[in-house]
mmCIF file of C-alpha atoms in Angstrom:
data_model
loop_
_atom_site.group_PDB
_atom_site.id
_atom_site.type_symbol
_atom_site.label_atom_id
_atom_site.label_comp_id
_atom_site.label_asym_id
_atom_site.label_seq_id
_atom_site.Cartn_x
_atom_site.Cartn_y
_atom_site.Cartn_z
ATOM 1 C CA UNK L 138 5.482 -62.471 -140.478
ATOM 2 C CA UNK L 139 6.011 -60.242 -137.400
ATOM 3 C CA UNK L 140 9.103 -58.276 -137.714
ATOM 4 C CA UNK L 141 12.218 -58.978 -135.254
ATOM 5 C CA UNK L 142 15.340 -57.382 -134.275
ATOM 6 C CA UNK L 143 18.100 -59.104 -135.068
ATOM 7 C CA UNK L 144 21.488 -58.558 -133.421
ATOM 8 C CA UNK L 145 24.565 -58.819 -136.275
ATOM 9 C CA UNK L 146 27.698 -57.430 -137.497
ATOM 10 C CA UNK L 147 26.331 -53.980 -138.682
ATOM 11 C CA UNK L 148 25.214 -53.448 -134.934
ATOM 12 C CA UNK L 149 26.398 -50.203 -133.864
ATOM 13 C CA UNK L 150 30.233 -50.040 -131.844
ATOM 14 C CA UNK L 151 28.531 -47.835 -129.138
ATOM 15 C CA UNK L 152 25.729 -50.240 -128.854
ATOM 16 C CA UNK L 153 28.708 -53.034 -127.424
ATOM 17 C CA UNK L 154 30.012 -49.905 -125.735
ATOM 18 C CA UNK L 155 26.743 -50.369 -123.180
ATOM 19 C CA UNK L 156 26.912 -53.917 -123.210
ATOM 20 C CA UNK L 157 30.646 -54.059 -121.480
ATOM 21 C CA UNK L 158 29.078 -50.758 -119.718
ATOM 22 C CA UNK L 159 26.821 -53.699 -118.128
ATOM 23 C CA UNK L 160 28.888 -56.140 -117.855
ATOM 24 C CA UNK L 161 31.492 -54.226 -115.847
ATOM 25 C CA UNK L 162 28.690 -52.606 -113.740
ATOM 26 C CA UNK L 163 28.133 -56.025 -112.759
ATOM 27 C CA UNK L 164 31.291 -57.172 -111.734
ATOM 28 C CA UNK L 165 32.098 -53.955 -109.551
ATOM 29 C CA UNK L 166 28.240 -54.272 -107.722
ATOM 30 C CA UNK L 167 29.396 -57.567 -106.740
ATOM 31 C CA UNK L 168 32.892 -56.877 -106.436
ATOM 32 C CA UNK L 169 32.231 -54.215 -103.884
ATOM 33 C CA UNK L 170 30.157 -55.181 -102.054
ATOM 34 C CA UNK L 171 32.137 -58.455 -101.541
ATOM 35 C CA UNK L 172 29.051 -60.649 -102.198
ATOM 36 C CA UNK L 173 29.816 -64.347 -102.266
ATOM 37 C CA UNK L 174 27.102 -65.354 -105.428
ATOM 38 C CA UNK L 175 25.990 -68.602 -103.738
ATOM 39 C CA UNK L 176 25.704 -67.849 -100.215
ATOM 40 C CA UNK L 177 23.725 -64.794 -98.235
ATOM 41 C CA UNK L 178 25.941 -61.768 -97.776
ATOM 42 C CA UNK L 179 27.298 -62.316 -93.846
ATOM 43 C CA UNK L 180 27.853 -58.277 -93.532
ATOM 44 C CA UNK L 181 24.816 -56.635 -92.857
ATOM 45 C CA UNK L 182 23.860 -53.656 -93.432
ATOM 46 C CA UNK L 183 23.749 -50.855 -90.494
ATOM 47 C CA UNK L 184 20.480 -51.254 -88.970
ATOM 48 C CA UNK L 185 18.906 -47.985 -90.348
ATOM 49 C CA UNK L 186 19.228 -49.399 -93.599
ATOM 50 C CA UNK L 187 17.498 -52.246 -92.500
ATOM 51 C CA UNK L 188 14.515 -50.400 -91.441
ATOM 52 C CA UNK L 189 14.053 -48.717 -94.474
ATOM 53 C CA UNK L 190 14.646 -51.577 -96.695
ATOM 54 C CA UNK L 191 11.450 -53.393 -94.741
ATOM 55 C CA UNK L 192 9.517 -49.968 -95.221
ATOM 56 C CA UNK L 193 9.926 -50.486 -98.572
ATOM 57 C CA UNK L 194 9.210 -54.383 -99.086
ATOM 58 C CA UNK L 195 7.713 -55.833 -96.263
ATOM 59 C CA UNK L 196 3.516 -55.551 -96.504
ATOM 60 C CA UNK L 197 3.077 -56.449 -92.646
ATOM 61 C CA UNK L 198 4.837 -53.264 -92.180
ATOM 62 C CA UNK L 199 5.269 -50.953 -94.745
ATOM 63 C CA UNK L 200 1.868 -47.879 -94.527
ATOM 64 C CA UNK L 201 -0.281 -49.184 -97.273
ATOM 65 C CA UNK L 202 -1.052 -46.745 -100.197
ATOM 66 C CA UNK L 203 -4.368 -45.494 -98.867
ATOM 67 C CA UNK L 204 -2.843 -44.365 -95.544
ATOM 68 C CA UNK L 205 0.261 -42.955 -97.004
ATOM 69 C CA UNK L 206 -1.218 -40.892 -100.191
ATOM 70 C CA UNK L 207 -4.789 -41.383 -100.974
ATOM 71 C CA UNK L 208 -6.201 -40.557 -97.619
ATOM 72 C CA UNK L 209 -3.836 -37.628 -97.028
ATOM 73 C CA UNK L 210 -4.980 -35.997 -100.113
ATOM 74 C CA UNK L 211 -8.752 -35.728 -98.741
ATOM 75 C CA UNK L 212 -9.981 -38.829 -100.423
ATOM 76 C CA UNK L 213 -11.590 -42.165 -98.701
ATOM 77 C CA UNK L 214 -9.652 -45.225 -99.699
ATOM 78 C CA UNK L 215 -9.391 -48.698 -98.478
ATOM 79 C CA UNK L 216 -7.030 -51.414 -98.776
ATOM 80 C CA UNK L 217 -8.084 -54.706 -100.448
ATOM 81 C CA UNK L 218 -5.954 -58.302 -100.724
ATOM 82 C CA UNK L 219 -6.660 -60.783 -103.317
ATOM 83 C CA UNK L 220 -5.067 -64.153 -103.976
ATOM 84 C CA UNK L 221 -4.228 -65.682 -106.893
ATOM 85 C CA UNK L 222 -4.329 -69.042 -108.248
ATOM 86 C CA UNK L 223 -0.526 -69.797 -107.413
ATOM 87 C CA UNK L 224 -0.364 -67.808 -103.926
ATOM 88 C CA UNK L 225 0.637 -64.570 -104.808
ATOM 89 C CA UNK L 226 -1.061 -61.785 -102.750
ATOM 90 C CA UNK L 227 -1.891 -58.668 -104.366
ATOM 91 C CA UNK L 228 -2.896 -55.751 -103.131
ATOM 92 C CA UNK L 229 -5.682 -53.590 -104.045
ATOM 93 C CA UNK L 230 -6.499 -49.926 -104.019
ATOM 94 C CA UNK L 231 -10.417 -48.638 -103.423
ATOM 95 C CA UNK L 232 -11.650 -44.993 -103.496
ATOM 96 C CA UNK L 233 -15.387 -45.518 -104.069
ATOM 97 C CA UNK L 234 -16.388 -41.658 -104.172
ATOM 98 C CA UNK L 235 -14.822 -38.386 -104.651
ATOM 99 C CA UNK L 236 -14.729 -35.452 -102.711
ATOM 100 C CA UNK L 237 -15.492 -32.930 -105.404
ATOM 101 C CA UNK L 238 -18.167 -33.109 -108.259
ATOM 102 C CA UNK L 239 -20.351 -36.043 -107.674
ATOM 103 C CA UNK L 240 -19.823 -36.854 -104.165
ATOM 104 C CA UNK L 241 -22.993 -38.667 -103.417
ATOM 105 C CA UNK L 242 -21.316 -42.072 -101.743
ATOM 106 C CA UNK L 243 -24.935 -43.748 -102.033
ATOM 107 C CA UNK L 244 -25.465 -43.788 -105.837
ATOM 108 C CA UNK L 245 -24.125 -46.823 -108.687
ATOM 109 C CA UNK L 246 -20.960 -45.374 -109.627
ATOM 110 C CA UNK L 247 -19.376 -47.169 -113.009
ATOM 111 C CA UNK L 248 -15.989 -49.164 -111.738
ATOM 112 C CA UNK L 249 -13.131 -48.365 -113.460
ATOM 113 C CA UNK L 250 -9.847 -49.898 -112.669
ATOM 114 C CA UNK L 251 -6.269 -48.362 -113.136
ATOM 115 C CA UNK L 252 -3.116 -50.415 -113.906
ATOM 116 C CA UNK L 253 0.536 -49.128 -113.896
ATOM 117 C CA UNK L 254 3.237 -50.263 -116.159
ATOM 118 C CA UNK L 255 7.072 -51.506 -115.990
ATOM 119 C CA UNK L 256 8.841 -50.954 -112.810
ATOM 120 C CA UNK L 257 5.638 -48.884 -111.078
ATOM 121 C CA UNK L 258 2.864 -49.328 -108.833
ATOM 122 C CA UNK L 259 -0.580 -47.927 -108.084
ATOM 123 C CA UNK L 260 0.995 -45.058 -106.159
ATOM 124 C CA UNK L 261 1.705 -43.418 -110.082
ATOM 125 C CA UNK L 262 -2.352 -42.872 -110.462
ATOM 126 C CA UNK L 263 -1.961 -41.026 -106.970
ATOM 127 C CA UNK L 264 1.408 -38.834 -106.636
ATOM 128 C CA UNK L 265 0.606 -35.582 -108.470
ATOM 129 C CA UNK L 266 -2.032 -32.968 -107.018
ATOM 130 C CA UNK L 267 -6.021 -33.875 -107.234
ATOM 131 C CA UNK L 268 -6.829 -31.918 -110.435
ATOM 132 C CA UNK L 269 -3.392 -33.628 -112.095
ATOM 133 C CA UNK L 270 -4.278 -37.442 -111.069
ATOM 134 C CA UNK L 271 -6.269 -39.654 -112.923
ATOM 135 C CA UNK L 272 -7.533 -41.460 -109.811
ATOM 136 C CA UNK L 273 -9.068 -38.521 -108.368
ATOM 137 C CA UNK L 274 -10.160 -36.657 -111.320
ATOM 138 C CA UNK L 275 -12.362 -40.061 -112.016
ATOM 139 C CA UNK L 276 -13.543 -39.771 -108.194
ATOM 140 C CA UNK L 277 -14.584 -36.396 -108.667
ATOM 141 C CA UNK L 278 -16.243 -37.484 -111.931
ATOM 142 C CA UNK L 279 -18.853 -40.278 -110.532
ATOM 143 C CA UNK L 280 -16.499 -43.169 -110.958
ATOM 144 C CA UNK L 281 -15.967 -46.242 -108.332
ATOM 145 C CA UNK L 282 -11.884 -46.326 -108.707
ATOM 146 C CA UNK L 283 -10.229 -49.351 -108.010
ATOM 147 C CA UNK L 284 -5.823 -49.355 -108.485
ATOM 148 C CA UNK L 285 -4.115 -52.695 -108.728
ATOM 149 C CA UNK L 286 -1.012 -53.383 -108.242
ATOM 150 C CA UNK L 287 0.983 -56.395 -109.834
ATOM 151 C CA UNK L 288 2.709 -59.351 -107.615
ATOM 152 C CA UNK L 289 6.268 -58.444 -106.356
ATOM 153 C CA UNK L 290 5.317 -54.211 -106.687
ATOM 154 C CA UNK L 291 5.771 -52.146 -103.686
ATOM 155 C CA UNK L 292 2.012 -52.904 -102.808
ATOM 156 C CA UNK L 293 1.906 -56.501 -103.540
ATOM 157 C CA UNK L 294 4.627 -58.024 -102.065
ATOM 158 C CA UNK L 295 3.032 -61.141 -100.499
ATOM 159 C CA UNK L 296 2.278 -64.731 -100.933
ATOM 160 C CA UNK L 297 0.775 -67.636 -99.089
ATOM 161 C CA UNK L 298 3.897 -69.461 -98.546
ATOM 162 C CA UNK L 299 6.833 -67.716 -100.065
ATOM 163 C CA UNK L 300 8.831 -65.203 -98.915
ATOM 164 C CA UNK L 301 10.462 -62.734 -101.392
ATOM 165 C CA UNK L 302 13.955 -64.040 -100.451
ATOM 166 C CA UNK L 303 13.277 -67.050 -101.821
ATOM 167 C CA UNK L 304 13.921 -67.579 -105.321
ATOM 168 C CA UNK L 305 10.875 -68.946 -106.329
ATOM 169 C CA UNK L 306 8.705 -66.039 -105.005
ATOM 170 C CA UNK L 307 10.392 -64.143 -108.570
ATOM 171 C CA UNK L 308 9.466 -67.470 -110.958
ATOM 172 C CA UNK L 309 7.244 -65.976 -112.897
ATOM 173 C CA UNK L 310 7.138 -63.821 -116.089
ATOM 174 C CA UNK L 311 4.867 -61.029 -118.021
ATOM 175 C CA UNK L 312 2.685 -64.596 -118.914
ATOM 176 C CA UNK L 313 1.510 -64.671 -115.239
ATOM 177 C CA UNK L 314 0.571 -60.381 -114.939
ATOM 178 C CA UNK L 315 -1.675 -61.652 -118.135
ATOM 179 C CA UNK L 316 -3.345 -65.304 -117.542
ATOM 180 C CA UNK L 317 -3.413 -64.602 -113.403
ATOM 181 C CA UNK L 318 -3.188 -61.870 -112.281
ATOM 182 C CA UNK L 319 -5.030 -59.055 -114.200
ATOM 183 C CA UNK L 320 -8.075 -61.702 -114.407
ATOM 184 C CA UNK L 321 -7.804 -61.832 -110.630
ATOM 185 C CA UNK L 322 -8.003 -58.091 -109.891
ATOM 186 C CA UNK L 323 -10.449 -57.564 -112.408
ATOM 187 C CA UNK L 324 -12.588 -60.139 -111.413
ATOM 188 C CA UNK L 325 -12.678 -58.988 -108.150
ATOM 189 C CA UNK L 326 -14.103 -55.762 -108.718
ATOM 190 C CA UNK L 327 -16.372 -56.932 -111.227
ATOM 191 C CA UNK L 328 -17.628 -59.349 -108.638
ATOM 192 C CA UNK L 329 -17.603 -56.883 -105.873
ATOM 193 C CA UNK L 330 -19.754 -54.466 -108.068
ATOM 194 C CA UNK L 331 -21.974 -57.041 -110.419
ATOM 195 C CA UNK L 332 -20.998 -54.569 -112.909
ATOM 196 C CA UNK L 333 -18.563 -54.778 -115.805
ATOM 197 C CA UNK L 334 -15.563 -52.664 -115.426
ATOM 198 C CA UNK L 335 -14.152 -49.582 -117.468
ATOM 199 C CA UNK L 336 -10.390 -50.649 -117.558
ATOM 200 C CA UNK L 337 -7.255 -48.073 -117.938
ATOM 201 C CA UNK L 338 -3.743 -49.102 -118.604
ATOM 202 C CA UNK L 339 -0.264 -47.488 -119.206
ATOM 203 C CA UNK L 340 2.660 -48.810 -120.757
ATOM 204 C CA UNK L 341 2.796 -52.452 -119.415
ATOM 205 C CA UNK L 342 -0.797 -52.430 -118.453
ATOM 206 C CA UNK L 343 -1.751 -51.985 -121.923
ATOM 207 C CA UNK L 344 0.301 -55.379 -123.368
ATOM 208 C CA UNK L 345 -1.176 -57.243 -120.509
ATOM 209 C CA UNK L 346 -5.152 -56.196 -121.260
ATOM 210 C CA UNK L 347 -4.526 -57.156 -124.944
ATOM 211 C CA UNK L 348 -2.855 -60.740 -123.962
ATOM 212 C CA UNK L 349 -5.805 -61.020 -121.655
ATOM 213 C CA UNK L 350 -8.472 -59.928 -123.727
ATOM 214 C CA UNK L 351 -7.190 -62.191 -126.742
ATOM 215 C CA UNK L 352 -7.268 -65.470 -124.119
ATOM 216 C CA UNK L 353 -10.180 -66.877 -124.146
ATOM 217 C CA UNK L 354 -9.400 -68.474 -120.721
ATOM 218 C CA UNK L 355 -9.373 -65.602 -119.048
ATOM 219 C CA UNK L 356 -13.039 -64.427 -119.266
ATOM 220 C CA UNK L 357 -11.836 -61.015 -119.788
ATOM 221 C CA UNK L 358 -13.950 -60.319 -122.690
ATOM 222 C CA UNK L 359 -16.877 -60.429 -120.184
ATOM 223 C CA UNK L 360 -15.894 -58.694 -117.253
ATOM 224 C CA UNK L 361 -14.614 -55.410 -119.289
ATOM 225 C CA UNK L 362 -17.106 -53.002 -120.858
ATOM 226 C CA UNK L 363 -14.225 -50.514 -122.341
ATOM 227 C CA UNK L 364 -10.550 -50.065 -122.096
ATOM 228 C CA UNK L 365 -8.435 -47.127 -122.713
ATOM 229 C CA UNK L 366 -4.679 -47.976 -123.358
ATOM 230 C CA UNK L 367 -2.294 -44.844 -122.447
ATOM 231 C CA UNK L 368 1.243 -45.269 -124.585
ATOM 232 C CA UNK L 369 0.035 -48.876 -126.014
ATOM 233 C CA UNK L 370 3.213 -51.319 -126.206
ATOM 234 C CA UNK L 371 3.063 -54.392 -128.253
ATOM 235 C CA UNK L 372 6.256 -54.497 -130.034
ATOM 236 C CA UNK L 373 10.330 -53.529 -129.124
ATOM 237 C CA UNK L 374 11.942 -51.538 -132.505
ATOM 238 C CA UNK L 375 11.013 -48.349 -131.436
ATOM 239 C CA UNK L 376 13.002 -47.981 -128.357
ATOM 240 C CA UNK L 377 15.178 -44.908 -128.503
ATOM 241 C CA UNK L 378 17.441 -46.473 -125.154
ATOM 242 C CA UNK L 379 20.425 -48.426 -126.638
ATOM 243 C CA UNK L 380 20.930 -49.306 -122.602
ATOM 244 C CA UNK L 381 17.496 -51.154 -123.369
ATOM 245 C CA UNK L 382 17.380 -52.198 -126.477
ATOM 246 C CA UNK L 383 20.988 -54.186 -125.966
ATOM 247 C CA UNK L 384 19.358 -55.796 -123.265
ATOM 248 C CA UNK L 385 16.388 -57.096 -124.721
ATOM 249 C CA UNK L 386 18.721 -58.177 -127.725
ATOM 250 C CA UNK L 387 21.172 -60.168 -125.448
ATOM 251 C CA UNK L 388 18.281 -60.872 -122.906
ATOM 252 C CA UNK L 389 19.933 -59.209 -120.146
ATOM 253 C CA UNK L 390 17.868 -60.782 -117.861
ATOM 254 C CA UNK L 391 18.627 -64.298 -118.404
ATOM 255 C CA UNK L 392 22.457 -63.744 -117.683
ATOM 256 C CA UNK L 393 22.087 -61.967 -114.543
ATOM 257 C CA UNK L 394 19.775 -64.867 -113.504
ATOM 258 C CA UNK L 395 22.407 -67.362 -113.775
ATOM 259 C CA UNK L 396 24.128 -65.655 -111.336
ATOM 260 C CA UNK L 397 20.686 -65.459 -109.167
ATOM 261 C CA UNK L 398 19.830 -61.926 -108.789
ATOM 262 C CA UNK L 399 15.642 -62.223 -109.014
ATOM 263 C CA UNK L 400 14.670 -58.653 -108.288
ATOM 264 C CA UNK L 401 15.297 -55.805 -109.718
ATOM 265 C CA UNK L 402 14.275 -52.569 -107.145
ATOM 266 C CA UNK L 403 15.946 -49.151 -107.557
ATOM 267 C CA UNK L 404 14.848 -48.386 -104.336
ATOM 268 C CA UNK L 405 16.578 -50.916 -102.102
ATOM 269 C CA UNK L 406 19.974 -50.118 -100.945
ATOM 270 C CA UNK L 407 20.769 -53.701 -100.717
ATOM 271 C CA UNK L 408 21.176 -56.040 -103.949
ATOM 272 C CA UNK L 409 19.394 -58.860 -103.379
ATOM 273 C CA UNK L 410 21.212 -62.154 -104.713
ATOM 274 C CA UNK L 411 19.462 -65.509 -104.709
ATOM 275 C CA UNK L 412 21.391 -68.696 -106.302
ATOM 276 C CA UNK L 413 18.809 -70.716 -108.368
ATOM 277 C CA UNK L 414 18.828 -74.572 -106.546
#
């Protein structure tokens, strides 16, 4: 039997200490900024705020990755959307040669496709210098790089017919980065270069290649030739956070949904709080 946490008496008293650290957290975000749980806030921000707050999630405006990173650095990039079976639009990440090593643009270079983990985007395979990032060092290497990015990420915040302040753009779970869209990316490049596809993942990436790769639905199994899983997660008893390991225990994220906050962005200066209807 797979071994589970259990939450009882002989829980550590600091462990409750972070839980009413939450809960109280909680109560003063909403408190102070006088936010009215089921209806929009009716004082807005000062307009700079608003400005950056659309930098940050609105694609039709907001520099794509290539133009704001990868093609600074040196490197040729282009931006590619895909669309998933339920709407979502995700954005894609393509630097098909390098600029040191093997930079021949005309030769078959082997895809290989980078995914980032919890609470990151593609940008992480592209912030640190050219010798330090794995996206360029497998440029300069002979490799066709492709970044994805997963739906409601920095870099993926699209769909066909939702908008992200509407609750049901955030209805989804880790099932959906698994069955949709990691087969979509993937299957994209694979189809793009009629070549099976070298796949890297960290943290979160790696949990979603292994769901993948054990569902037979996906096709997975046939569009990967080799994976390499950086700081593989499958399990939660390891966690050395007691701020996250009380929340998975009293699945944090199920009480803050009753009150409808969907997302969860550290870099938005506004809270955003949808109630569920």
């Amino acid at each position: 039997m797979l071994a589970q946490r259990k939450l009882d008496s002989r829980v550590p008293i600091s462990s409750w200490s972070w839980y009413c650290v939450i809960v109280l957290l909680l109560s003063c975000s909403c408190s102070c900024r006088e936010v009215n749980l089921f209806t929009r806030p009716k004082v807005r921000a000062p307009q700079g705020r608003l400005e950056v707050r659309s930098l940050l999630t609105d694609a039709s405006s907001a520099p794509g990755l290539c133009d704001s990173i990868i093609k600074a650095a040196g490197y040729p990039c282009e931006e590619v959307t895909v669309q998933t079976s339920d709407g979502f639009l995700l954005g894609l990440q393509h630097i098909p040669y390098g600029v040191a090593g093997i930079t021949n643009d005309t030769q078959k270079r082997p895809p290989v496709f980078l995914q980032h983990g919890l609470t990151q985007g593609g940008d992480d395979w592209v912030l640190n210098s050219p010798s330090q990032s794995l996206a360029y060092i497998l440029a300069d290497r002979g490799f066709d790089v492709w970044i994805g990015n997963l739906r409601g990420t920095r870099f993926s915040h699209g769909h066909t017919t939702l908008s992200p302040d509407d609750w049901r753009f955030w209805d989804w779970s880790f099932n959906e980065h698994a069955s949709i869209d990691m087969p979509t990316m993937v299957g994209y490049v694979q189809r793009s270069t009629a070549s099976q596809v070298y796949y890297v993942g960290h943290s979160q990436g790696t949990i979603m290649a292994l769901a993948a790769m054990s569902d037979p639905d996906t096709g997975m199994s046939n569009l990967l030739k080799a994976s390499a899983l950086l700081a593989p997660i499958a399990y939660m008893q390891h966690m050395k956070s007691q701020l996250l390991s009380v929340s998975v225990d009293l699945m944090l994220d199920k009480i803050v949904g009753i009150f409808g906050t969907r997302e969860f962005n550290l870099n938005k200066y506004v809270i955003n709080l949808h109630p569920p209807t």
